[in-house]
Short mmCIF file of C-alpha atoms in Angstrom, two decimals:
data_model
loop_
_atom_site.label_atom_id
_atom_site.label_comp_id
_atom_site.label_asym_id
_atom_site.label_seq_id
_atom_site.Cartn_x
_atom_site.Cartn_y
_atom_site.Cartn_z
CA MET A 15 4.08 55.35 -15.20
CA ALA A 16 5.55 57.40 -12.37
CA ARG A 17 6.80 60.83 -13.32
CA GLN A 18 9.93 62.17 -11.63
CA SER A 19 11.94 65.36 -11.71
CA ILE A 20 15.66 64.99 -11.05
CA SER A 21 18.68 67.25 -11.07
CA LEU A 22 21.87 66.07 -12.75
CA THR A 23 25.43 67.21 -12.49
CA GLU A 24 26.75 68.93 -15.60
CA PRO A 25 29.01 65.99 -16.61
CA ASN A 26 26.18 63.49 -16.20
CA ASP A 27 23.77 65.62 -18.20
CA GLU A 28 26.34 66.06 -20.97
CA TRP A 29 26.94 62.31 -21.06
CA LEU A 30 23.21 61.62 -21.32
CA LYS A 31 22.88 64.16 -24.13
CA ALA A 32 25.81 62.60 -25.99
CA GLN A 33 24.24 59.13 -25.83
CA VAL A 34 21.01 60.49 -27.31
CA GLU A 35 22.87 62.52 -29.95
CA ASN A 36 24.86 59.41 -30.94
CA GLN A 37 21.51 57.67 -31.40
CA GLU A 38 22.37 55.08 -28.77
CA TYR A 39 18.98 55.94 -27.23
CA SER A 40 16.02 57.92 -28.49
CA SER A 41 15.68 59.96 -25.29
CA LYS A 42 17.22 60.61 -21.90
CA ARG A 43 14.20 58.92 -20.35
CA GLU A 44 14.86 55.71 -22.29
CA LEU A 45 18.53 55.79 -21.28
CA VAL A 46 17.80 56.38 -17.59
CA ASN A 47 15.26 53.54 -17.57
CA ASP A 48 17.80 51.25 -19.24
CA LEU A 49 20.47 52.18 -16.68
CA ILE A 50 18.02 51.40 -13.88
CA ARG A 51 17.14 48.02 -15.46
CA GLN A 52 20.83 47.19 -15.72
CA ALA A 53 21.42 48.18 -12.09
CA ARG A 54 18.45 46.06 -10.97
CA LYS A 55 19.77 43.06 -12.91
CA GLN A 56 23.23 43.56 -11.46
CA GLN A 57 21.78 43.78 -7.94
CA ALA A 58 19.84 40.54 -8.52
CA GLU A 59 23.06 38.83 -9.60
CA ILE A 60 24.88 40.15 -6.53
CA ASP A 61 22.04 38.98 -4.29
CA TRP A 62 22.10 35.52 -5.95
CA LEU A 63 25.86 35.25 -5.52
CA ARG A 64 25.69 36.42 -1.91
CA ALA A 65 23.02 33.81 -1.15
CA LYS A 66 25.11 31.09 -2.81
CA LEU A 67 28.20 32.14 -0.85
CA GLU A 68 26.28 32.16 2.43
CA LYS A 69 24.80 28.75 1.65
CA ALA A 70 28.25 27.41 0.73
CA GLU A 71 29.81 28.79 3.91
CA ASN A 72 27.12 27.11 5.96
CA SER A 73 27.18 23.77 4.13
CA GLY A 74 30.84 22.84 4.20
CA PHE A 75 32.62 21.25 1.28
CA THR A 76 31.33 20.37 -2.20
CA ASN A 77 32.13 17.63 -4.68
CA ARG A 78 31.59 19.94 -7.65
CA THR A 79 34.64 21.14 -9.55
CA LYS A 80 35.52 24.79 -9.93
CA ASP A 81 34.61 24.47 -13.63
CA GLN A 82 31.12 23.25 -12.73
CA ILE A 83 30.65 26.12 -10.31
CA LEU A 84 31.94 28.66 -12.85
CA LYS A 85 29.65 27.25 -15.56
CA GLU A 86 26.64 27.70 -13.28
CA ALA A 87 27.61 31.27 -12.45
CA LYS A 88 28.14 32.15 -16.14
CA LYS A 89 24.76 30.63 -16.99
CA LEU A 90 23.09 33.03 -14.56
CA ILE A 91 24.95 36.06 -15.88
CA ASN A 92 24.36 35.26 -19.55
CA GLY A 93 20.76 34.25 -19.07
#
């Protein structure tokens, strides 16, 4: 596991402390790792959507309904 040293602004440090004190997380390290995992997942979803949009722009029209498209997008987001 890589070890890092980071500096936080006062409001961010206080927020991290509050999450640990509220027992949302057992440590700041766990919280930061969870935030990074969430950001990575969100970036993957954005990348997927961007690729789909680019493919759609390059392919022309579709026969799928908006409900079918929305269902597919929700399936990705919800796992």
